[in-house]
PDB file of C-alpha atoms in Angstrom:
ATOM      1  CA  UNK C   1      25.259 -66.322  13.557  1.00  0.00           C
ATOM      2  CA  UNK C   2      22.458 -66.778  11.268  1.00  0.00           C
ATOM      3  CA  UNK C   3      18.794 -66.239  12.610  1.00  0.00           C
ATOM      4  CA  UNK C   4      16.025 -68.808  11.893  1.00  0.00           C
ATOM      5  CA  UNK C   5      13.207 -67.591  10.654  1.00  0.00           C
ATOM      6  CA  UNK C   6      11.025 -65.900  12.896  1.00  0.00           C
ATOM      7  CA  UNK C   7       7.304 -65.936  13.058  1.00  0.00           C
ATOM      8  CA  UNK C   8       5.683 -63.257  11.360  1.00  0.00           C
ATOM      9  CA  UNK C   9       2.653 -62.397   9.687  1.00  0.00           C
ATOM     10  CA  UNK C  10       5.059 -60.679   6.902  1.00  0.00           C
ATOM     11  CA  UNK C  11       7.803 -62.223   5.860  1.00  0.00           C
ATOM     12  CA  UNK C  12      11.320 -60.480   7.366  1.00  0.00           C
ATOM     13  CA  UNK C  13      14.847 -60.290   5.665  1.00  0.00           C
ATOM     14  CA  UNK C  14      16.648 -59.034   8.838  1.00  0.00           C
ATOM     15  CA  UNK C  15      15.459 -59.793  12.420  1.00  0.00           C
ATOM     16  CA  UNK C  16      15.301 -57.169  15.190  1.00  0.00           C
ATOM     17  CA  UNK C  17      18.209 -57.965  17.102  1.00  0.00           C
ATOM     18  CA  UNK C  18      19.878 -56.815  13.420  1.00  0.00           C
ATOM     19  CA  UNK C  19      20.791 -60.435  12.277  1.00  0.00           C
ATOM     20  CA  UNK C  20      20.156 -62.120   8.822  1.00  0.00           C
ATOM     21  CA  UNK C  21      17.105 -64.528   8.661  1.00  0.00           C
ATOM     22  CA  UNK C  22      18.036 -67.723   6.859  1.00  0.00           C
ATOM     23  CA  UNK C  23      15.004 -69.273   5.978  1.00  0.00           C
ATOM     24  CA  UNK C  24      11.729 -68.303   4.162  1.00  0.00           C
ATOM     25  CA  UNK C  25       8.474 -69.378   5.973  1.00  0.00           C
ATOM     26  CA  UNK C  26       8.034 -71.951   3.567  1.00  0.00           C
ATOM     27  CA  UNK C  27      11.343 -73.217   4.483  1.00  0.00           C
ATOM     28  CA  UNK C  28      13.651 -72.424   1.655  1.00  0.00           C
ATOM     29  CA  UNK C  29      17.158 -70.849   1.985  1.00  0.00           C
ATOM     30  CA  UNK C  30      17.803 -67.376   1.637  1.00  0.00           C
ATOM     31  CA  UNK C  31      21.465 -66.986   0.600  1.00  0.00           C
ATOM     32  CA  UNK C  32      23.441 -64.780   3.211  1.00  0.00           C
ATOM     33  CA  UNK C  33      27.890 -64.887   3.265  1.00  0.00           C
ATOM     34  CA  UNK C  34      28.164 -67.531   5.766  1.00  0.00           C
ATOM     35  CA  UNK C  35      25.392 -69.847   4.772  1.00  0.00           C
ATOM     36  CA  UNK C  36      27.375 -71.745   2.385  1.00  0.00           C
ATOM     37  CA  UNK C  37      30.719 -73.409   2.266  1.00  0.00           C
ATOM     38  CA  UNK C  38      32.032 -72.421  -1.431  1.00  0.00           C
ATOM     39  CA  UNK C  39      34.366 -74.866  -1.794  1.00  0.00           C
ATOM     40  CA  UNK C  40      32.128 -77.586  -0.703  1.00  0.00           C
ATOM     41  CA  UNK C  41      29.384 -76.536  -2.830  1.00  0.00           C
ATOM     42  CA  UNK C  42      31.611 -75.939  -6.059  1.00  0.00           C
ATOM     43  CA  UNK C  43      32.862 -79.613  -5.343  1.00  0.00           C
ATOM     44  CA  UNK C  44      29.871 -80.854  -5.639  1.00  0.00           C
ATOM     45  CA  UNK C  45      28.273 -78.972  -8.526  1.00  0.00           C
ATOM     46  CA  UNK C  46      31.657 -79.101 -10.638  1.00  0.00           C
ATOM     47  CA  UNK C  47      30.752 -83.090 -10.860  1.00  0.00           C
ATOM     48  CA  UNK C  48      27.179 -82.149 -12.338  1.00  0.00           C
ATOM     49  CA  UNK C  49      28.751 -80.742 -16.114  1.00  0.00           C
ATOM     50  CA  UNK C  50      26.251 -78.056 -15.575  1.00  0.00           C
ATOM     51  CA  UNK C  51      26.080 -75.219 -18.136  1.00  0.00           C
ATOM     52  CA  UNK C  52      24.659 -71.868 -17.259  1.00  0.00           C
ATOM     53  CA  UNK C  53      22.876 -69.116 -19.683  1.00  0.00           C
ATOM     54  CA  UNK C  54      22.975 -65.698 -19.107  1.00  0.00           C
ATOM     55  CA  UNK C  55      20.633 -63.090 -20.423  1.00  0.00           C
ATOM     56  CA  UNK C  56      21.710 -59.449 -20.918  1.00  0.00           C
ATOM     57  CA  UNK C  57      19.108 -56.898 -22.324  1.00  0.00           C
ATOM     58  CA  UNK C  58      21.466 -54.275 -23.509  1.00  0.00           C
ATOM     59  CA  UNK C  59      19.324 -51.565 -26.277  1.00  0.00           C
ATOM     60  CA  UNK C  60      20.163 -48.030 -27.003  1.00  0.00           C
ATOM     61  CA  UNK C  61      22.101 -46.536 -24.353  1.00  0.00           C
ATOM     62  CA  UNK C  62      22.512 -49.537 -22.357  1.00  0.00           C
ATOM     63  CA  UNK C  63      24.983 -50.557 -24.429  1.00  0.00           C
ATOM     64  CA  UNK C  64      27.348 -48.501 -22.415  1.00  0.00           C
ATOM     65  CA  UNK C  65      27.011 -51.036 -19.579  1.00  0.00           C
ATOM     66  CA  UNK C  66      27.929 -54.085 -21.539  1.00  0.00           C
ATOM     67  CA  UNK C  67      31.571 -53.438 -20.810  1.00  0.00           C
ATOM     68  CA  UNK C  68      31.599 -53.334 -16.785  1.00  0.00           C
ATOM     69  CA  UNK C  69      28.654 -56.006 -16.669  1.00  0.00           C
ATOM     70  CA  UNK C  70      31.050 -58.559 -18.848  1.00  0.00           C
ATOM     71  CA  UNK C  71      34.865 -57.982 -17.196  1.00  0.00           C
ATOM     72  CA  UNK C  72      33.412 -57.989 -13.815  1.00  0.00           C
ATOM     73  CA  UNK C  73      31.017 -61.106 -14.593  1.00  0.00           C
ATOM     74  CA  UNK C  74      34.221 -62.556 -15.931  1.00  0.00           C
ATOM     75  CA  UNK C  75      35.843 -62.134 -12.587  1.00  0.00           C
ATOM     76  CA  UNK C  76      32.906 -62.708 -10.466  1.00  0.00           C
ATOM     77  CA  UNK C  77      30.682 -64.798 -12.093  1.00  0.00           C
ATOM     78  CA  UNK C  78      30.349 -68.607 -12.203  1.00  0.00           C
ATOM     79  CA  UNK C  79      34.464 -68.969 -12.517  1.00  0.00           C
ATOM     80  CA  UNK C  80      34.885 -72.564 -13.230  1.00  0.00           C
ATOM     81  CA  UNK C  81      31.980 -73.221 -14.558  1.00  0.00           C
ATOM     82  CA  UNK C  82      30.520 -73.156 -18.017  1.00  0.00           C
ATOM     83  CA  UNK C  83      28.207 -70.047 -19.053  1.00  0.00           C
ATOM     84  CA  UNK C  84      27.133 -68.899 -22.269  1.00  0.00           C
ATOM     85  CA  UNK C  85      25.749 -64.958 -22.447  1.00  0.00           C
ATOM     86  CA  UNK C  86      23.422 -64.380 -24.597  1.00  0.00           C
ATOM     87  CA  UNK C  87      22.975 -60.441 -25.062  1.00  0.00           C
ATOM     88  CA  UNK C  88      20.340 -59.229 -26.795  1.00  0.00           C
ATOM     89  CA  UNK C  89      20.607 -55.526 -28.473  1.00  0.00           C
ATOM     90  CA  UNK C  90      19.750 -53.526 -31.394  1.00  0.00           C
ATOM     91  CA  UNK C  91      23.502 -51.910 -31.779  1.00  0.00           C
ATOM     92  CA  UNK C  92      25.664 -55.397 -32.475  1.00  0.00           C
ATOM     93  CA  UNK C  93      28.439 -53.403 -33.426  1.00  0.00           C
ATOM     94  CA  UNK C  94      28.385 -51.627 -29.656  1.00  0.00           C
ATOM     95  CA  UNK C  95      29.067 -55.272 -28.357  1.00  0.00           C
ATOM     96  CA  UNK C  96      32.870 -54.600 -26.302  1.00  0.00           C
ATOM     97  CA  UNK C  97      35.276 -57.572 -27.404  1.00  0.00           C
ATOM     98  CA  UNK C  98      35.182 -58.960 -23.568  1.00  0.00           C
ATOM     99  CA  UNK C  99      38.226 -61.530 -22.901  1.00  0.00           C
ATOM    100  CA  UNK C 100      36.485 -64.808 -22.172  1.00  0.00           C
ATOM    101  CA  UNK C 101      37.161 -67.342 -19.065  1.00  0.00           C
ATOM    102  CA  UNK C 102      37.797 -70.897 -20.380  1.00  0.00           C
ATOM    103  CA  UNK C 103      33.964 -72.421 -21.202  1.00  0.00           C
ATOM    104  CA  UNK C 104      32.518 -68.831 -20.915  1.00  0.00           C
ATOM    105  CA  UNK C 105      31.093 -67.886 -24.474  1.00  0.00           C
ATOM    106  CA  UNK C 106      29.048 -65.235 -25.267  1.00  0.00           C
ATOM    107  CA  UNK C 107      26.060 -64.959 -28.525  1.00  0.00           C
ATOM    108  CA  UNK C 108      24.800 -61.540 -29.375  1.00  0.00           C
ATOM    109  CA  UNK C 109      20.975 -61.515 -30.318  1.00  0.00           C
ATOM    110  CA  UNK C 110      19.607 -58.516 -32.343  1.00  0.00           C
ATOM    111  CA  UNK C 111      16.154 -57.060 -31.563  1.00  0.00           C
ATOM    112  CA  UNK C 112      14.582 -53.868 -32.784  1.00  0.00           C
ATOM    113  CA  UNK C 113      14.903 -50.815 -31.105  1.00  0.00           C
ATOM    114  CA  UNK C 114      12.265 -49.474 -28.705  1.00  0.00           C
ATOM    115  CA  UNK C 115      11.124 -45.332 -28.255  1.00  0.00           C
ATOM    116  CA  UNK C 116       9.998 -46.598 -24.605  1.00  0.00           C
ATOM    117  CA  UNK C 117      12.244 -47.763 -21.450  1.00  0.00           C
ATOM    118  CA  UNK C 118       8.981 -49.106 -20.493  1.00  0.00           C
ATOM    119  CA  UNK C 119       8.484 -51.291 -23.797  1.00  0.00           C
ATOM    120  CA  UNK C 120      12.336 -52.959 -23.464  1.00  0.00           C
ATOM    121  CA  UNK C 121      11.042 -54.209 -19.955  1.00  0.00           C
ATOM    122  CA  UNK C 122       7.632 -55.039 -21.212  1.00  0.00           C
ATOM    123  CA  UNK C 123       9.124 -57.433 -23.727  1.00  0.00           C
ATOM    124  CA  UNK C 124      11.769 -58.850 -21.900  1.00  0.00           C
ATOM    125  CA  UNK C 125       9.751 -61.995 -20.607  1.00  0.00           C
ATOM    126  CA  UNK C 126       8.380 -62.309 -24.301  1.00  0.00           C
ATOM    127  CA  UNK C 127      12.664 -62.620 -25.488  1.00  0.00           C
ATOM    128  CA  UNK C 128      13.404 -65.079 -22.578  1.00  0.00           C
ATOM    129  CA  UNK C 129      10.215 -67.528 -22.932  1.00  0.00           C
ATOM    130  CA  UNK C 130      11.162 -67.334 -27.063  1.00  0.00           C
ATOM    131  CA  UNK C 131      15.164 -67.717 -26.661  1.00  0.00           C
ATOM    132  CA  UNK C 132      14.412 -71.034 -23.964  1.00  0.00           C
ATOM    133  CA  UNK C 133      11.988 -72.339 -26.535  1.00  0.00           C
ATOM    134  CA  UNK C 134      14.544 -72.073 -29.244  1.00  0.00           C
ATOM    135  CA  UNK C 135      17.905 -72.785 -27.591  1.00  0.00           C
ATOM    136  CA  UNK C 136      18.480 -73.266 -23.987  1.00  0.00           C
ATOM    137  CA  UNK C 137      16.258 -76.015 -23.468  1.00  0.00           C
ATOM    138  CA  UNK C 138      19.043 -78.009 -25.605  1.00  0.00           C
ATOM    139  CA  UNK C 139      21.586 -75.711 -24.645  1.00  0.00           C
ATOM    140  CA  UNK C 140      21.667 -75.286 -20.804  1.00  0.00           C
ATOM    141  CA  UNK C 141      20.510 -76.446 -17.761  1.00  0.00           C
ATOM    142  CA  UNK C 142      20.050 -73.289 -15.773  1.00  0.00           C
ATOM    143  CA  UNK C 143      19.020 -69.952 -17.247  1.00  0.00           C
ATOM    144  CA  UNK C 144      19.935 -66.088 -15.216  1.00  0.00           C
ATOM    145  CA  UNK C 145      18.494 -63.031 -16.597  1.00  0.00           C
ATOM    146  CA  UNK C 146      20.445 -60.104 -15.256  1.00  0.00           C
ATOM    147  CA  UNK C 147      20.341 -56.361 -15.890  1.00  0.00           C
ATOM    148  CA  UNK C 148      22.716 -55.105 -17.741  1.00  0.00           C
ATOM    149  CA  UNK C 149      23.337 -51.463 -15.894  1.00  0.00           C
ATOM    150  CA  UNK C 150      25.078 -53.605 -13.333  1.00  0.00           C
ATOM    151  CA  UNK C 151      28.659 -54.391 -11.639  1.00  0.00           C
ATOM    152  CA  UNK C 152      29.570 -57.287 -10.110  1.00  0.00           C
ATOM    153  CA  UNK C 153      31.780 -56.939  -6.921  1.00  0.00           C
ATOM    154  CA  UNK C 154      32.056 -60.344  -5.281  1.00  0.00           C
ATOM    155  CA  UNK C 155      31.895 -63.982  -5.807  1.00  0.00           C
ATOM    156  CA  UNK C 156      28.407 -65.225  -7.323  1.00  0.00           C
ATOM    157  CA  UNK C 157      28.821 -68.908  -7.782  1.00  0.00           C
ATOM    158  CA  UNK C 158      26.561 -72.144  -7.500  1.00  0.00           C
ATOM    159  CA  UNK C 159      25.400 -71.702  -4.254  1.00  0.00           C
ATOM    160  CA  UNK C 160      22.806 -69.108  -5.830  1.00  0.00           C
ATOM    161  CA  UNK C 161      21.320 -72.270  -8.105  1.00  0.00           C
ATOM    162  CA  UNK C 162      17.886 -73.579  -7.479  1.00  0.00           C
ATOM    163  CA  UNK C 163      14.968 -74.376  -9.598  1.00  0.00           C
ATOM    164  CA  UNK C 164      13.353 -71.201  -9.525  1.00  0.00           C
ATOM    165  CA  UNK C 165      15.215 -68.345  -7.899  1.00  0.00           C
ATOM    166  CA  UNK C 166      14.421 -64.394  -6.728  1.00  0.00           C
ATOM    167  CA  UNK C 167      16.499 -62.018  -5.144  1.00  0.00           C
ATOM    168  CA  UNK C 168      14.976 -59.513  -2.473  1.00  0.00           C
ATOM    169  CA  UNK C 169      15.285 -55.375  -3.613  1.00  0.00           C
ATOM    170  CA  UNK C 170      17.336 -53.660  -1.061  1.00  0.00           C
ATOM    171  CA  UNK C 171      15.253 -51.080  -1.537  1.00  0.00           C
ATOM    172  CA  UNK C 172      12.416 -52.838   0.558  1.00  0.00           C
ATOM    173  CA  UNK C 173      14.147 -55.749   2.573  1.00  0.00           C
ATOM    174  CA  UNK C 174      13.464 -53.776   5.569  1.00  0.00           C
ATOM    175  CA  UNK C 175       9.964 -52.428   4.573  1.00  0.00           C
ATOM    176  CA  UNK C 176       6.650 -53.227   5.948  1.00  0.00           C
ATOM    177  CA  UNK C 177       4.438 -55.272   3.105  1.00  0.00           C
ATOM    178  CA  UNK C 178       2.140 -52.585   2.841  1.00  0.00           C
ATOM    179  CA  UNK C 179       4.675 -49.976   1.580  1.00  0.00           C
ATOM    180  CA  UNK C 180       5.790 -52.499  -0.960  1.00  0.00           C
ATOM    181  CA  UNK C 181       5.062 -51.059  -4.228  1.00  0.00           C
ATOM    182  CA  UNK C 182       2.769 -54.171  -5.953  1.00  0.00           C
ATOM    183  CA  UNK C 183       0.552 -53.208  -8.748  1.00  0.00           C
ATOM    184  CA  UNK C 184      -2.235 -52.719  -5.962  1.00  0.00           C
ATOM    185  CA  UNK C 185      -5.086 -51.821  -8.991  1.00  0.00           C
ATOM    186  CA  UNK C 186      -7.667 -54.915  -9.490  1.00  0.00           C
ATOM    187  CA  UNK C 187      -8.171 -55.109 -12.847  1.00  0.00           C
ATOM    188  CA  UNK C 188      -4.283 -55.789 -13.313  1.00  0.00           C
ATOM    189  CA  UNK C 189      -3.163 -59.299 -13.961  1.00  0.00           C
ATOM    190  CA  UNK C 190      -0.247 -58.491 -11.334  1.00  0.00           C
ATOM    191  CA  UNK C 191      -2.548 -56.686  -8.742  1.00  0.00           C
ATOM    192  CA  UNK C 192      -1.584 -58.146  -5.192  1.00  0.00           C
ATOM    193  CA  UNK C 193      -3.618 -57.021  -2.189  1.00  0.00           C
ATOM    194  CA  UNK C 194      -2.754 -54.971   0.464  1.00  0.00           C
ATOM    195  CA  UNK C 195      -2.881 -57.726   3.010  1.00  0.00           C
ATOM    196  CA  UNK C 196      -0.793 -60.314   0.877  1.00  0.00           C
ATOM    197  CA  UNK C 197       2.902 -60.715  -0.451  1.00  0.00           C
ATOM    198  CA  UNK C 198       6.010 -62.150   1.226  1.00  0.00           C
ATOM    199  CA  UNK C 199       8.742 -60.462   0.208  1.00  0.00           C
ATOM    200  CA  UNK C 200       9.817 -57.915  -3.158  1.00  0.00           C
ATOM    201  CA  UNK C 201      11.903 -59.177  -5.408  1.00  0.00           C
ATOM    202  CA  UNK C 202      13.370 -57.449  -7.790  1.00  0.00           C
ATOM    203  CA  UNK C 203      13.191 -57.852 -11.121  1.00  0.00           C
ATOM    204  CA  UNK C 204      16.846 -57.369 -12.264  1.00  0.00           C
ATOM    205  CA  UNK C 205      17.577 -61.045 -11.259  1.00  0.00           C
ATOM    206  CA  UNK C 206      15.607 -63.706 -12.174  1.00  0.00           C
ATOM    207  CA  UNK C 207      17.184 -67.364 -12.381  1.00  0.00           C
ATOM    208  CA  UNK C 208      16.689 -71.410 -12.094  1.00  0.00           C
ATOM    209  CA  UNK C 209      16.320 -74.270 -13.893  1.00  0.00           C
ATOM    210  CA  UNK C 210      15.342 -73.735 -17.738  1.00  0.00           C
ATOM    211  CA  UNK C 211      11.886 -75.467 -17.488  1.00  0.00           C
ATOM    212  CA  UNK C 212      11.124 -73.904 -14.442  1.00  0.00           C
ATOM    213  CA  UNK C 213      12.326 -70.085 -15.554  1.00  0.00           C
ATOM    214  CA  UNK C 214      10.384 -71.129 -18.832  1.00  0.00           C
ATOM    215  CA  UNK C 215       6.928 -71.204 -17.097  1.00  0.00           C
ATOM    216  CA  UNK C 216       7.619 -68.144 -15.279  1.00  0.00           C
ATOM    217  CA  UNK C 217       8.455 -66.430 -18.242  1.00  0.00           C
ATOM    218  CA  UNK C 218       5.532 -67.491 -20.656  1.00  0.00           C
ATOM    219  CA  UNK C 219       3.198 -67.056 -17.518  1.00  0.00           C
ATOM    220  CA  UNK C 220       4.193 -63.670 -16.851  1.00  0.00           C
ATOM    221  CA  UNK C 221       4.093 -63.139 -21.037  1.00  0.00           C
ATOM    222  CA  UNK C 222       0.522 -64.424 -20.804  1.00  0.00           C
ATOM    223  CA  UNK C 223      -0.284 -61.736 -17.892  1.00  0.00           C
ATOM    224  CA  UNK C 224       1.536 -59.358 -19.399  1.00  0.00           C
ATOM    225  CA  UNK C 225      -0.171 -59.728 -22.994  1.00  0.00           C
ATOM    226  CA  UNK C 226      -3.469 -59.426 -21.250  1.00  0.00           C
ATOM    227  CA  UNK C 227      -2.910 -56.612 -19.767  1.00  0.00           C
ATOM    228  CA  UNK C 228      -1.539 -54.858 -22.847  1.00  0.00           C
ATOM    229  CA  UNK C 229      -5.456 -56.012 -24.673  1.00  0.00           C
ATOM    230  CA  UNK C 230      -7.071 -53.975 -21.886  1.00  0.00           C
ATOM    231  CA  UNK C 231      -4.436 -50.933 -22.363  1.00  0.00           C
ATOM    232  CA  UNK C 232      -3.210 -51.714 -18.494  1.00  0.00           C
ATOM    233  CA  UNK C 233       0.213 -51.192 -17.811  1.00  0.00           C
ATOM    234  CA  UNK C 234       1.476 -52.526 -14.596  1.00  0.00           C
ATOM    235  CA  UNK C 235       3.642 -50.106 -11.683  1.00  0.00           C
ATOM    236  CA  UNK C 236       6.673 -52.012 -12.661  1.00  0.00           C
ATOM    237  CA  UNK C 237       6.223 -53.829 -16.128  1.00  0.00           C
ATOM    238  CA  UNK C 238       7.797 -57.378 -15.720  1.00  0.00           C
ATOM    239  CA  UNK C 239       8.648 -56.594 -12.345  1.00  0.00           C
ATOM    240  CA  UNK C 240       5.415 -56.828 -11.099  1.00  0.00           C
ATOM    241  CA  UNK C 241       4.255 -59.507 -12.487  1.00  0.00           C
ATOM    242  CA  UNK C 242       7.213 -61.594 -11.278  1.00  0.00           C
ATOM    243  CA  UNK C 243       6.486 -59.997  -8.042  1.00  0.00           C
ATOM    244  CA  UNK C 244       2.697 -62.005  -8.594  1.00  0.00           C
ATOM    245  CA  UNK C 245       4.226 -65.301  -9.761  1.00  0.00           C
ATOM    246  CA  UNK C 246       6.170 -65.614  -7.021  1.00  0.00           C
ATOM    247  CA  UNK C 247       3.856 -64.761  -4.490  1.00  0.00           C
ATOM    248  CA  UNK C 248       1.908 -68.223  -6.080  1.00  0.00           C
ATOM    249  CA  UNK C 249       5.033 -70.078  -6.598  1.00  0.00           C
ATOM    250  CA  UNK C 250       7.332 -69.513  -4.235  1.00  0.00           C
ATOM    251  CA  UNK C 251      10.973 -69.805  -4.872  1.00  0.00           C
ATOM    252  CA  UNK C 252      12.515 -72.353  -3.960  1.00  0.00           C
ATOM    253  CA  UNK C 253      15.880 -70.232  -3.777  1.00  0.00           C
ATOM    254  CA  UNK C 254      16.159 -66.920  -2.608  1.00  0.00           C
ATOM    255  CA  UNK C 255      18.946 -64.755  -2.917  1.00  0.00           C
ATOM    256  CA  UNK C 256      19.858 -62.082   0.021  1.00  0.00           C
ATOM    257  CA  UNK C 257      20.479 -58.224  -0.893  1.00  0.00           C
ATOM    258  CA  UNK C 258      23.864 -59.198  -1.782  1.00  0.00           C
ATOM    259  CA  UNK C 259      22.971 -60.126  -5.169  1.00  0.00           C
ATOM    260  CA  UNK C 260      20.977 -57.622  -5.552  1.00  0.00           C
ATOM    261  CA  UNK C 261      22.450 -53.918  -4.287  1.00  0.00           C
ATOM    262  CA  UNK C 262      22.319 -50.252  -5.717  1.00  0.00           C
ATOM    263  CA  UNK C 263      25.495 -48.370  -5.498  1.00  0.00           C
ATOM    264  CA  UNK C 264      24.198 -45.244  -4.097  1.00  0.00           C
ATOM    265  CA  UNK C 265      22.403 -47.110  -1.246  1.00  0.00           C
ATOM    266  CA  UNK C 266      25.262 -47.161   1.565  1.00  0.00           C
ATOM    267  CA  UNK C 267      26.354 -50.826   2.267  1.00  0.00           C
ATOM    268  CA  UNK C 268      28.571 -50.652   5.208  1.00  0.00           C
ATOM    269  CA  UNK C 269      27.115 -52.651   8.228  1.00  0.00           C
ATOM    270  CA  UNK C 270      24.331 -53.529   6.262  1.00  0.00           C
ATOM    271  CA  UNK C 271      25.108 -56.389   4.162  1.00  0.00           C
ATOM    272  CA  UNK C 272      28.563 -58.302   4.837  1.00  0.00           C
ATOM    273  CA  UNK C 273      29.728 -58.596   1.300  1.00  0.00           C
ATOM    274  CA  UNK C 274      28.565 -56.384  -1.869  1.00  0.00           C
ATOM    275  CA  UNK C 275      28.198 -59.077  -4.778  1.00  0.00           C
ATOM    276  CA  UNK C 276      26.434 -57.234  -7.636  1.00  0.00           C
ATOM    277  CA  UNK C 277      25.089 -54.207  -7.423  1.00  0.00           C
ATOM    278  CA  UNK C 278      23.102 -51.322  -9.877  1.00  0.00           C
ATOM    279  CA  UNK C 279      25.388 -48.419 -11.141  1.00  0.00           C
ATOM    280  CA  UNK C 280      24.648 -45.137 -10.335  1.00  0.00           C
ATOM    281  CA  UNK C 281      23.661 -43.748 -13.901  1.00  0.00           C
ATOM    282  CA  UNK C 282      21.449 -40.467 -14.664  1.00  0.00           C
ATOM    283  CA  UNK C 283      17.840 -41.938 -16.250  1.00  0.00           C
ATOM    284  CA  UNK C 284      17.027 -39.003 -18.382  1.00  0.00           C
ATOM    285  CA  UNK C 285      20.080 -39.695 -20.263  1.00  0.00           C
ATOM    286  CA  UNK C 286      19.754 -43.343 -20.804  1.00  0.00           C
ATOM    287  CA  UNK C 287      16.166 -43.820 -21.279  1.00  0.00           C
ATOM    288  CA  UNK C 288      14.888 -42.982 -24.402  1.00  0.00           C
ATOM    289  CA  UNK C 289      11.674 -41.364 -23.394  1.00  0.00           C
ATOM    290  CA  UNK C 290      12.448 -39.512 -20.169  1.00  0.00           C
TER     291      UNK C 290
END
């Protein structure tokens, strides 16, 4: 059984008798296997002619991902229900030919190529807020931005759909706030106090409604941008300053570990079911700077 949500001065993921909490303190749901009846939900949402975009940021050496991300999205992800990727990449011709689920399409975007790791995540808010403003706002009705040096392992389906949607890092869903690594310097546009924050969310998933992803995008963007005029680079790039929208607009979905794993972080008796999870890959020989 599912725990309410306790009262603390931080936010928790997990209570102490070990069970998942399934509310936020502002009394949204945070998706756990067992809080949702799929078929029930899939019923309902199949009725809605929904479409869902993907985003995929797949440059230089990332393209090696694109093939694992796509078959086990295909087996995984939204089945049913209509999704269009939209991968954006400066190798086109790297693009694997990925067998397609009936409505699942996929669009490649090209982009320039980037000498900085750090500059492919900087601009990744900038792509999104441009590619809604352009396409999905005609084109879909919910919008996921995933990273691409993932695998999925489990059912992800409707029940993760809200208007504006973050996952929790399992690298911190069982961390005190204050080890939580916000940009803690001032004169960031992300910088988040000691004393504040609810939970960290991780940047590799960010989802919801079009509009609503929109304004987090072009918000962050805006942040981001001035930053960049004062030569400040936040901890974590775009991570951080979704980490700071959030904390001011709180999801009004959030998404449990299980969305959001890393393979080399043991999962057994910690989350029930593995859903998507980050590859175990060696940085210095994907990342074009390290």
């Amino acid at each position: 059984m599912l725990s309410p949500q306790l009262s603390y001065k931080q936010p928790i993921v997990v209570s102490p008798d070990g069970k998942p909490v399934a509310l936020t303190p502002w009394l949204v749901p945070i998706v756990w296997e067992g809080t949702f009846d799929p078929m029930l939900i899939d019923l309902i949402y199949r009725q809605k002619n929904i479409t869902i975009a993907t985003t995929v940021f797949a440059l230089g050496k990332y393209t090696q991902f694109l093939k694992v991300f796509l078959e086990s999205a295909e087996q995984n992800y939204f089945v049913g229900f209509r999704v269009h990727y939209y991968v954006f990449t400066d190798q086109p011709e790297q693009v694997p030919a990925v067998k397609m689920g009936e409505e699942h399409n996929l669009t490649v975007l090209i982009v320039p190529s980037s000498n900085r790791w750090q500059d492919i995540s900087l601009s990744r808010m900038a792509r999104l807020e441009k590619l809604i403003e352009s396409r999905l706002i005609n084109e879909a009705d919910y919008v996921f931005s995933l990273d691409v040096d993932s695998k999925f392992y489990g059912h992800w389906g409707v029940e993760t759909l809200g208007r504006l949607v973050g996952v929790i890092h399992p690298g911190y869903y069982q961390t005190p706030r204050e080890q939580f690594t916000y940009e803690r310097r001032p004169e960031s546009q992300a910088f988040i106090p000691y004393s504040e924050g609810d939970y960290y969310y991780g940047g590799a998933v960010i989802g919801g409604l079009v509009e609503d992803v929109y304004q987090l995008a072009k918000t962050c963007r805006e942040q981001l941008d001035i930053d960049a005029s004062k030569s400040i680079e936040a901890a974590w790039q775009e991570e951080s300053h979704l980490n700071k929208y959030f904390l001011y607009n709180k999801p009004t979905k959030v998404l449990s570990p299980e969305y959001l794993w890393q393979d080399q972080i043991p999962h057994k008796d910690r989350v029930k079911i593995l859903r998507f999870s980050q590859i175990i890959k060696n940085y210095a020989d994907v990342r074009p700077n390290l």
